[in-house]
PDB file of C-alpha atoms and ligand atoms in Angstrom:
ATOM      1  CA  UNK A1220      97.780 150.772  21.916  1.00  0.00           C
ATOM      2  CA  UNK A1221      97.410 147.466  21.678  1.00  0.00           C
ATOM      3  CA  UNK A1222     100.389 145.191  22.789  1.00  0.00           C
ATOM      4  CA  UNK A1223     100.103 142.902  19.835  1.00  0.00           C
ATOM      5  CA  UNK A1224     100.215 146.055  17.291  1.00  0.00           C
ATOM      6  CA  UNK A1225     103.355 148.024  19.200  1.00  0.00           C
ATOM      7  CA  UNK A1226     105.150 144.376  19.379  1.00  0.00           C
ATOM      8  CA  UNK A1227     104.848 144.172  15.464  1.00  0.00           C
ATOM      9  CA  UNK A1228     105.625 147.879  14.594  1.00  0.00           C
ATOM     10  CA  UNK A1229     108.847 147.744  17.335  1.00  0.00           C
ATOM     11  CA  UNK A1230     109.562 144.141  15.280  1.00  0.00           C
ATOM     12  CA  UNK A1231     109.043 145.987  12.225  1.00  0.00           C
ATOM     13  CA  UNK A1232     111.675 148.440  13.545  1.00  0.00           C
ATOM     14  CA  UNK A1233     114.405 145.520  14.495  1.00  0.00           C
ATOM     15  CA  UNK A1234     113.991 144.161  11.025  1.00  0.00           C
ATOM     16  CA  UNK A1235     114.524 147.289   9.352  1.00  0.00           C
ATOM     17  CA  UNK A1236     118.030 147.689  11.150  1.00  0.00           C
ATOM     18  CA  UNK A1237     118.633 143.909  10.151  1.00  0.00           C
ATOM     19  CA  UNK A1238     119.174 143.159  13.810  1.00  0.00           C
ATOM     20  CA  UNK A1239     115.897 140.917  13.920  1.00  0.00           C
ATOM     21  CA  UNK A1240     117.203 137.430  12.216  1.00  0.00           C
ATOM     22  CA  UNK A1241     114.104 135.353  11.378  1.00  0.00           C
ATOM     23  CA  UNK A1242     113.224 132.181   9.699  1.00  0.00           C
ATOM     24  CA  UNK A1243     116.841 131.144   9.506  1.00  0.00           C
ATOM     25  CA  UNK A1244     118.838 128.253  11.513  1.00  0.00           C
ATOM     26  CA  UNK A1245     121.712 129.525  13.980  1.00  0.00           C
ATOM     27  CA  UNK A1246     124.143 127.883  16.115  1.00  0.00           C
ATOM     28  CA  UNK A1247     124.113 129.465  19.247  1.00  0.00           C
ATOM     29  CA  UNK A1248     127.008 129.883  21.831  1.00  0.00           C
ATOM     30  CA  UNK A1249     125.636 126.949  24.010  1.00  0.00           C
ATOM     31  CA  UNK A1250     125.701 124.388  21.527  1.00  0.00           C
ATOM     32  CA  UNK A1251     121.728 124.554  21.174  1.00  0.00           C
ATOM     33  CA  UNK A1252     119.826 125.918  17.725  1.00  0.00           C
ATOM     34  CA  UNK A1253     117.808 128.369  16.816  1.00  0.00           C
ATOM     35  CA  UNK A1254     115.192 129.684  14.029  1.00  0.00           C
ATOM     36  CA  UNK A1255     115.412 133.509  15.478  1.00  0.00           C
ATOM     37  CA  UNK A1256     118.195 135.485  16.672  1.00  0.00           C
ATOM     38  CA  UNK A1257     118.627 139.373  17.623  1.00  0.00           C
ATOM     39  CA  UNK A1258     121.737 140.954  16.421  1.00  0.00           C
ATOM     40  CA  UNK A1259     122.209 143.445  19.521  1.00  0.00           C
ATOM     41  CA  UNK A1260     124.657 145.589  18.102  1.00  0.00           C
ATOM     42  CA  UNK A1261     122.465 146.216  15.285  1.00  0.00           C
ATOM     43  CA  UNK A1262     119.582 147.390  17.028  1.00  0.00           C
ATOM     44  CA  UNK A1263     121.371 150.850  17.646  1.00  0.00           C
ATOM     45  CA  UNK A1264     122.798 151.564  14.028  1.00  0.00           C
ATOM     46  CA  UNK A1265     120.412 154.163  13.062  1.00  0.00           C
ATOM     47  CA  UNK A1266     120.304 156.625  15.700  1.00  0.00           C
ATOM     48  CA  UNK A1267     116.606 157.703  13.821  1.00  0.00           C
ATOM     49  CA  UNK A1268     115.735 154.225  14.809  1.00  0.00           C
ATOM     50  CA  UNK A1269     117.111 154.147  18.115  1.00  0.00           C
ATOM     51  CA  UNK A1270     115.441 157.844  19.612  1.00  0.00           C
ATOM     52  CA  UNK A1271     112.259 156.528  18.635  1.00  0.00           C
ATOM     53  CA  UNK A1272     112.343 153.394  20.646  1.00  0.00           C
ATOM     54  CA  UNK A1273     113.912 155.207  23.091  1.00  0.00           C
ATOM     55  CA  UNK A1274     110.779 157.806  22.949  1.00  0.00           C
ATOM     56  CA  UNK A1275     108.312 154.680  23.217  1.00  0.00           C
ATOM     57  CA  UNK A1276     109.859 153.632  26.427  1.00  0.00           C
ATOM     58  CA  UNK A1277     110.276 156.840  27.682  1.00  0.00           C
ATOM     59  CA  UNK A1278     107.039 157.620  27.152  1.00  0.00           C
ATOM     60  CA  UNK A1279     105.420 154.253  29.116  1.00  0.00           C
ATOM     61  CA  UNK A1280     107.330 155.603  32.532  1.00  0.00           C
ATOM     62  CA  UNK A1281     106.548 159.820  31.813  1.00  0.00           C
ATOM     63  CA  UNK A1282     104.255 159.293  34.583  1.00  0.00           C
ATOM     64  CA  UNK A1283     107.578 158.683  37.133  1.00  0.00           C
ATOM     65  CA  UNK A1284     109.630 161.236  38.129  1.00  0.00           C
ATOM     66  CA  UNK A1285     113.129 159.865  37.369  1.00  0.00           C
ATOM     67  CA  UNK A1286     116.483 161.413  38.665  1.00  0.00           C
ATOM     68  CA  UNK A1287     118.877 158.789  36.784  1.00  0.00           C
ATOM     69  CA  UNK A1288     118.643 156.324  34.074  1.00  0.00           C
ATOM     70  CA  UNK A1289     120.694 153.683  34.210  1.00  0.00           C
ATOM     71  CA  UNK A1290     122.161 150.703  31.839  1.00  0.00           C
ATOM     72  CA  UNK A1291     125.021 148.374  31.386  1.00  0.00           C
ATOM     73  CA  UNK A1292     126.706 147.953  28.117  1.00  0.00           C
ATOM     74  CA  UNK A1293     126.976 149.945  24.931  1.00  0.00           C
ATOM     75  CA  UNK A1294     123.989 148.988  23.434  1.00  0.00           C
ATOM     76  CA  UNK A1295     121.892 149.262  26.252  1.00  0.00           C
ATOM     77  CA  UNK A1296     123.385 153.109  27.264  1.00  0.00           C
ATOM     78  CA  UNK A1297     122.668 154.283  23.438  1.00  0.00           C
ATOM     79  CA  UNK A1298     119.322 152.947  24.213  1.00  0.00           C
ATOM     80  CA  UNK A1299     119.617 154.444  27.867  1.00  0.00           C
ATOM     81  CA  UNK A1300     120.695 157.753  26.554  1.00  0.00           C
ATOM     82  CA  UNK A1301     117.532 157.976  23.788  1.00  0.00           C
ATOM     83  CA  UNK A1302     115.146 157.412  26.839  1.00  0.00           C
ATOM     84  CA  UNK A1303     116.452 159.818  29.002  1.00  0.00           C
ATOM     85  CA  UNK A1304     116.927 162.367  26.673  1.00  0.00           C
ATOM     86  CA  UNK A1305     112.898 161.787  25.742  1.00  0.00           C
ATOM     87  CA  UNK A1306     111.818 161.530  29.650  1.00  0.00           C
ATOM     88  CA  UNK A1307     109.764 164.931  30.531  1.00  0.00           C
ATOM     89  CA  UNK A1308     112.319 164.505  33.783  1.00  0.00           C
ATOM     90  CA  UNK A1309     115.395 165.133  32.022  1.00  0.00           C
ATOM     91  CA  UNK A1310     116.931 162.440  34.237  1.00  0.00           C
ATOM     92  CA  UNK A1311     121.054 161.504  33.897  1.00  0.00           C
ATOM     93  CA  UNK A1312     121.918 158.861  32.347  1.00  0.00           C
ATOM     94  CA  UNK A1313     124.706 156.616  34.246  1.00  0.00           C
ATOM     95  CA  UNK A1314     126.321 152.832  33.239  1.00  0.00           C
ATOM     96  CA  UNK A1315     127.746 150.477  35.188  1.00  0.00           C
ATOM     97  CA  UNK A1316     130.267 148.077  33.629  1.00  0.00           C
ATOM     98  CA  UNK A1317     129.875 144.531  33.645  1.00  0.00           C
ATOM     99  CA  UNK A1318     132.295 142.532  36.239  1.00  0.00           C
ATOM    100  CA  UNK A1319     131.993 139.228  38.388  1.00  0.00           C
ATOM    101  CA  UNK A1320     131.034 139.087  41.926  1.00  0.00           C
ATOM    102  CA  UNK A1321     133.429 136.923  44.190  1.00  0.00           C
ATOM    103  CA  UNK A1322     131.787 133.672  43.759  1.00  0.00           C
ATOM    104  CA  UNK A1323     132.425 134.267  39.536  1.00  0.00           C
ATOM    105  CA  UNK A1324     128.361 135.134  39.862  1.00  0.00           C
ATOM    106  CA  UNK A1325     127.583 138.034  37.127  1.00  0.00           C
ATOM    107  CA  UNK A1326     127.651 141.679  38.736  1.00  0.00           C
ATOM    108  CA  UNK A1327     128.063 145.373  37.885  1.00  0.00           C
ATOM    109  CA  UNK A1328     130.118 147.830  38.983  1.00  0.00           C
ATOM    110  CA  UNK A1329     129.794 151.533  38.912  1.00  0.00           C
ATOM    111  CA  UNK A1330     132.828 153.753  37.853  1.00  0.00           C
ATOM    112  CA  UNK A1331     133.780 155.465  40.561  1.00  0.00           C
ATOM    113  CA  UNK A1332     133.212 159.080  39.201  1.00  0.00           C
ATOM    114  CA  UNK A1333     129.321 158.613  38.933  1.00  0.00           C
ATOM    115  CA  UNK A1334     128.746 157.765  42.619  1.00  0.00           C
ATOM    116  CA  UNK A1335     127.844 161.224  43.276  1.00  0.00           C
ATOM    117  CA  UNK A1336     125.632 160.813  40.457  1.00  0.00           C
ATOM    118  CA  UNK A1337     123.461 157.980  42.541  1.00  0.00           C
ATOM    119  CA  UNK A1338     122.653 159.466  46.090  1.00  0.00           C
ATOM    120  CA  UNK A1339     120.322 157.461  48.551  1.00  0.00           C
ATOM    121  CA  UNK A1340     116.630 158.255  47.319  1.00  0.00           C
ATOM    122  CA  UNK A1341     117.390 158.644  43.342  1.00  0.00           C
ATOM    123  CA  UNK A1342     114.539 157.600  41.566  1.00  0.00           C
ATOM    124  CA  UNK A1343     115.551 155.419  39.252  1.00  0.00           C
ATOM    125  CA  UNK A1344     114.857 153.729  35.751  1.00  0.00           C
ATOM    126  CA  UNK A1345     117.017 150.781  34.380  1.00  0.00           C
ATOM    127  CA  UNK A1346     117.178 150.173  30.463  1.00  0.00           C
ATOM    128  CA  UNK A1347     118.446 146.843  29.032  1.00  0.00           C
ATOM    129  CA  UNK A1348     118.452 146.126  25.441  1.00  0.00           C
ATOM    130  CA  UNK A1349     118.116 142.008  25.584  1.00  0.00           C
ATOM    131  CA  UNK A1350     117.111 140.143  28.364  1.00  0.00           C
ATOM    132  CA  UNK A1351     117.457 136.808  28.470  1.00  0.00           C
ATOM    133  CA  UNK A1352     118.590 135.493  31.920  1.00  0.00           C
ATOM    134  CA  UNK A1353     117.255 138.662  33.735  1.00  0.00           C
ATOM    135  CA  UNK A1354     120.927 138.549  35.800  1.00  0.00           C
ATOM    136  CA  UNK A1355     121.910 141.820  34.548  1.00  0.00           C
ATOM    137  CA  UNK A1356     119.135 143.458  35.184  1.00  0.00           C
ATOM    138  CA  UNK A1357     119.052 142.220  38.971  1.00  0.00           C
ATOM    139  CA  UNK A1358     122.506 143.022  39.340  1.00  0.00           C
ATOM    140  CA  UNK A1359     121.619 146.425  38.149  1.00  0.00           C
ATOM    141  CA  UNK A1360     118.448 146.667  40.884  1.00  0.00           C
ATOM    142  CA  UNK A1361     121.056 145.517  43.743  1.00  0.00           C
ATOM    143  CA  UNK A1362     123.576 148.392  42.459  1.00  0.00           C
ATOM    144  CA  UNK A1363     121.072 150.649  42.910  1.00  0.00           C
ATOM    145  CA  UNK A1364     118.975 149.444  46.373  1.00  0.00           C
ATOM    146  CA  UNK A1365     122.521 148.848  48.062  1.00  0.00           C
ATOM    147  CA  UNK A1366     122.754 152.768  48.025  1.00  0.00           C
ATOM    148  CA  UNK A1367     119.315 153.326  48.734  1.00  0.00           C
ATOM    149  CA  UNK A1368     118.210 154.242  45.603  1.00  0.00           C
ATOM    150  CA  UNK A1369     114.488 153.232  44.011  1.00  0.00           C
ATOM    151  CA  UNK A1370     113.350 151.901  41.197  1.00  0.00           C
ATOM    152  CA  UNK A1371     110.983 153.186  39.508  1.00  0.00           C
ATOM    153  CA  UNK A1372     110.948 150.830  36.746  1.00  0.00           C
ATOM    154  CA  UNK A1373     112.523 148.260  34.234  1.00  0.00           C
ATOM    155  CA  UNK A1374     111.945 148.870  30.639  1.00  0.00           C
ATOM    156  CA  UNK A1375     113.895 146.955  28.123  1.00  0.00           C
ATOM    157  CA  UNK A1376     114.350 146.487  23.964  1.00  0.00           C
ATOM    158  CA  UNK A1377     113.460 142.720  23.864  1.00  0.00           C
ATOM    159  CA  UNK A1378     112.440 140.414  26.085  1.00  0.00           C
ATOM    160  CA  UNK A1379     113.210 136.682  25.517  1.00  0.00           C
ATOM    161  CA  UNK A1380     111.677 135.024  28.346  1.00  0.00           C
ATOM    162  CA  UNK A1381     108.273 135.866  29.493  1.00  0.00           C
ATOM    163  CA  UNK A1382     109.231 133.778  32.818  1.00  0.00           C
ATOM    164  CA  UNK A1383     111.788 136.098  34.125  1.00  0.00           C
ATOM    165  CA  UNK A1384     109.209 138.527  36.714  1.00  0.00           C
ATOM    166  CA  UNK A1385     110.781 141.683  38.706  1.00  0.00           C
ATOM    167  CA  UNK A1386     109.007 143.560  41.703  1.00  0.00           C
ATOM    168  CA  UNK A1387     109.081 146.635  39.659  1.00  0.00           C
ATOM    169  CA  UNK A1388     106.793 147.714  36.681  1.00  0.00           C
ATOM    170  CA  UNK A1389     108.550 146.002  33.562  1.00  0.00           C
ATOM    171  CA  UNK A1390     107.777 147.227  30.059  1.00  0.00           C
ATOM    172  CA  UNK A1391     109.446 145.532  26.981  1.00  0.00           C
ATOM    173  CA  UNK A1392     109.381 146.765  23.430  1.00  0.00           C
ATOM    174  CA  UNK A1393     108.845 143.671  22.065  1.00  0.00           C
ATOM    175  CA  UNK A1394     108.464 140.234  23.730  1.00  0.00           C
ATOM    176  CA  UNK A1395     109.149 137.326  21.859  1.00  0.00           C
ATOM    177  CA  UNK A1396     110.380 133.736  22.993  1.00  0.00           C
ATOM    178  CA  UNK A1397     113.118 131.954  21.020  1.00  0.00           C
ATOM    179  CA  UNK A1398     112.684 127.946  20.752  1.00  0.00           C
ATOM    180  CA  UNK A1399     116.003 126.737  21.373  1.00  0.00           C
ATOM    181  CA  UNK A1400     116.999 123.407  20.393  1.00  0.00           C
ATOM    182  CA  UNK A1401     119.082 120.337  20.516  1.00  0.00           C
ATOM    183  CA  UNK A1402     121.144 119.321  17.568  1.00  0.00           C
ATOM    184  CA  UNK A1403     119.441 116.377  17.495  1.00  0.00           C
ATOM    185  CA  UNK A1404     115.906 117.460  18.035  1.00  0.00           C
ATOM    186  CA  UNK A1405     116.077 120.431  15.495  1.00  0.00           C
ATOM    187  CA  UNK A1406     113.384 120.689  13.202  1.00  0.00           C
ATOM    188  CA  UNK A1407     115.666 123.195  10.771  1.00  0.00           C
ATOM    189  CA  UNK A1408     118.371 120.312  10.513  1.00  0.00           C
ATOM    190  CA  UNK A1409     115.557 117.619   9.775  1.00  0.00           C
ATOM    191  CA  UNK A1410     114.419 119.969   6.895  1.00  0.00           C
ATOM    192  CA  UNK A1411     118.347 120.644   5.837  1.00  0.00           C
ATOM    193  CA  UNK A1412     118.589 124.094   6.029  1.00  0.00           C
ATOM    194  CA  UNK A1413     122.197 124.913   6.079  1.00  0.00           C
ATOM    195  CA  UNK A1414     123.082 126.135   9.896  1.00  0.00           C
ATOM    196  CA  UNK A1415     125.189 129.468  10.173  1.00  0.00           C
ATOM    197  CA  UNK A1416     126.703 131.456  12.878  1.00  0.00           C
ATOM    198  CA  UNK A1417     124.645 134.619  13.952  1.00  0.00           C
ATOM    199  CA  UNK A1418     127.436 136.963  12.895  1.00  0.00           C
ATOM    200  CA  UNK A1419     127.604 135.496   9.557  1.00  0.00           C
ATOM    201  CA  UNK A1420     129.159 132.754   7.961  1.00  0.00           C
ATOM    202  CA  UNK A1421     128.415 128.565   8.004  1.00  0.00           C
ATOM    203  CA  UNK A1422     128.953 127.143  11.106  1.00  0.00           C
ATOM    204  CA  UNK A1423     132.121 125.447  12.380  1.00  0.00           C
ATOM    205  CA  UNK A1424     131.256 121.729  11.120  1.00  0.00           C
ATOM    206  CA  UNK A1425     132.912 120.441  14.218  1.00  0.00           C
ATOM    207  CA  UNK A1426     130.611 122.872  16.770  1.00  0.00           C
ATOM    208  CA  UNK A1427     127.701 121.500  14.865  1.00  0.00           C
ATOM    209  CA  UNK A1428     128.150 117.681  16.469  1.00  0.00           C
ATOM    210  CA  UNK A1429     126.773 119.290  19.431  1.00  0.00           C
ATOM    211  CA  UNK A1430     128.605 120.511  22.797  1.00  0.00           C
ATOM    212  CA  UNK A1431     131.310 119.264  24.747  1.00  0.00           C
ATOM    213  CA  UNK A1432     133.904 118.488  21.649  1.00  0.00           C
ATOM    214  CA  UNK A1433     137.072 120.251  21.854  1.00  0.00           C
ATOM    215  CA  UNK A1434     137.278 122.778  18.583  1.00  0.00           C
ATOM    216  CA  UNK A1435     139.647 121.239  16.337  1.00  0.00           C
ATOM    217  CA  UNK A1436     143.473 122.747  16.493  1.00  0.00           C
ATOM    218  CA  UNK A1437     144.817 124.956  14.017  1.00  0.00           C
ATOM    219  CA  UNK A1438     147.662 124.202  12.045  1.00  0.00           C
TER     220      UNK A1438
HETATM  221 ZN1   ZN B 739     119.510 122.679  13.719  1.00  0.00          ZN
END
């Protein structure tokens, strides 16, 4: 199909579940703003929803033979566990947990109870919901080469940064870059659209002065 037509229906599918935030003016956690915003945790709220992008991605690596999917975070593993359950492989689905490596660097861990579950030579798939920096997903591909596993492949929900590039074949649902922007070169707050936090609600007034204030103390 082509790419432009999936990444509208898959969009189509984010807005249903209200996770896709568009046209709108949001304070992000950096400071910066934003017209666009995904609401992860939305993205899995209809399970309907969820098996059938899990089937789409599932279906882009059927050609693979895969012993384990694996995926970090709960959004991610409901996504994880729709893909597996849809790959002609019947593969297991595993998650690591998120944790920091000794230099405070981002890293993942695997509970101890699935190492059995990841031999040397397990063919395997990783599934991320957002990516953004691409660290999780690297930290996942180091999880899994450091036991001499192999990837087969790195499909993911949304992609927000066409830069990011792996070795391994990378499919994403729906690519889409977010302008981020200073306070003080947004076009949203030039036209006065009132700026809110992505989980709801007007933004802190004193956040909105840009980063680098302390938040004001409660009384
Ligand atoms: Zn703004």
């Amino acid at each position: 199909m082509d790419p432009a037509i999936l990444d509208r229906i898959n969009r189509g599918i984010l807005l249903r579940t209200g996770a896709y935030l568009a046209n709108d003016h949001f304070l992000l956690p950096s400071g910066r703003h934003t017209g666009a915003y995904v609401e992860k945790n939305l993205v899995s709220t209809e399970p309907a929803f969820t098996e059938g992008l899990g089937e789409v991605l599932a279906k882009r690596f059927a050609g693979d033979a895969v012993d384990v999917v694996l995926t970090s975070g709960v959004g991610a593993t409901l996504l994880g566990h729709a893909v597996a359950r849809a790959h002609p492989s019947k593969p297991k689905l595993l998650y690591a947990v998120k944790s920091r490596g000794s230099e405070g660097e981002r890293d993942v861990a695997l509970p101890p109870e699935f190492e059995a579950s990841l031999p040397a030579g397990s063919r395997t798939l990783i599934i991320e919901d957002i990516l953004t920096t691409g660290l999780t997903i690297r930290a996942l591909i180091r999880l899994v080469e450091e036991r001499g596993g192999r990837i087969v492949g790195v499909g993911c929900l949304w992609n927000r940064d066409r830069q990011v590039q792996f070795s391994s074949p990378f499919f994403a649902l729906v690519t889409k870059d977010f302008p981020t922007y200073l306070p003080e070169e947004c076009p949203m707050c030039r036209q006065g659209v009132p700026l809110r936090e992505p989980h709801g609600g007007p933004a802190s007034p004193v956040r909105t002065k840009g980063p680098g204030r302390a938040p004001r103390k409660r009384k």
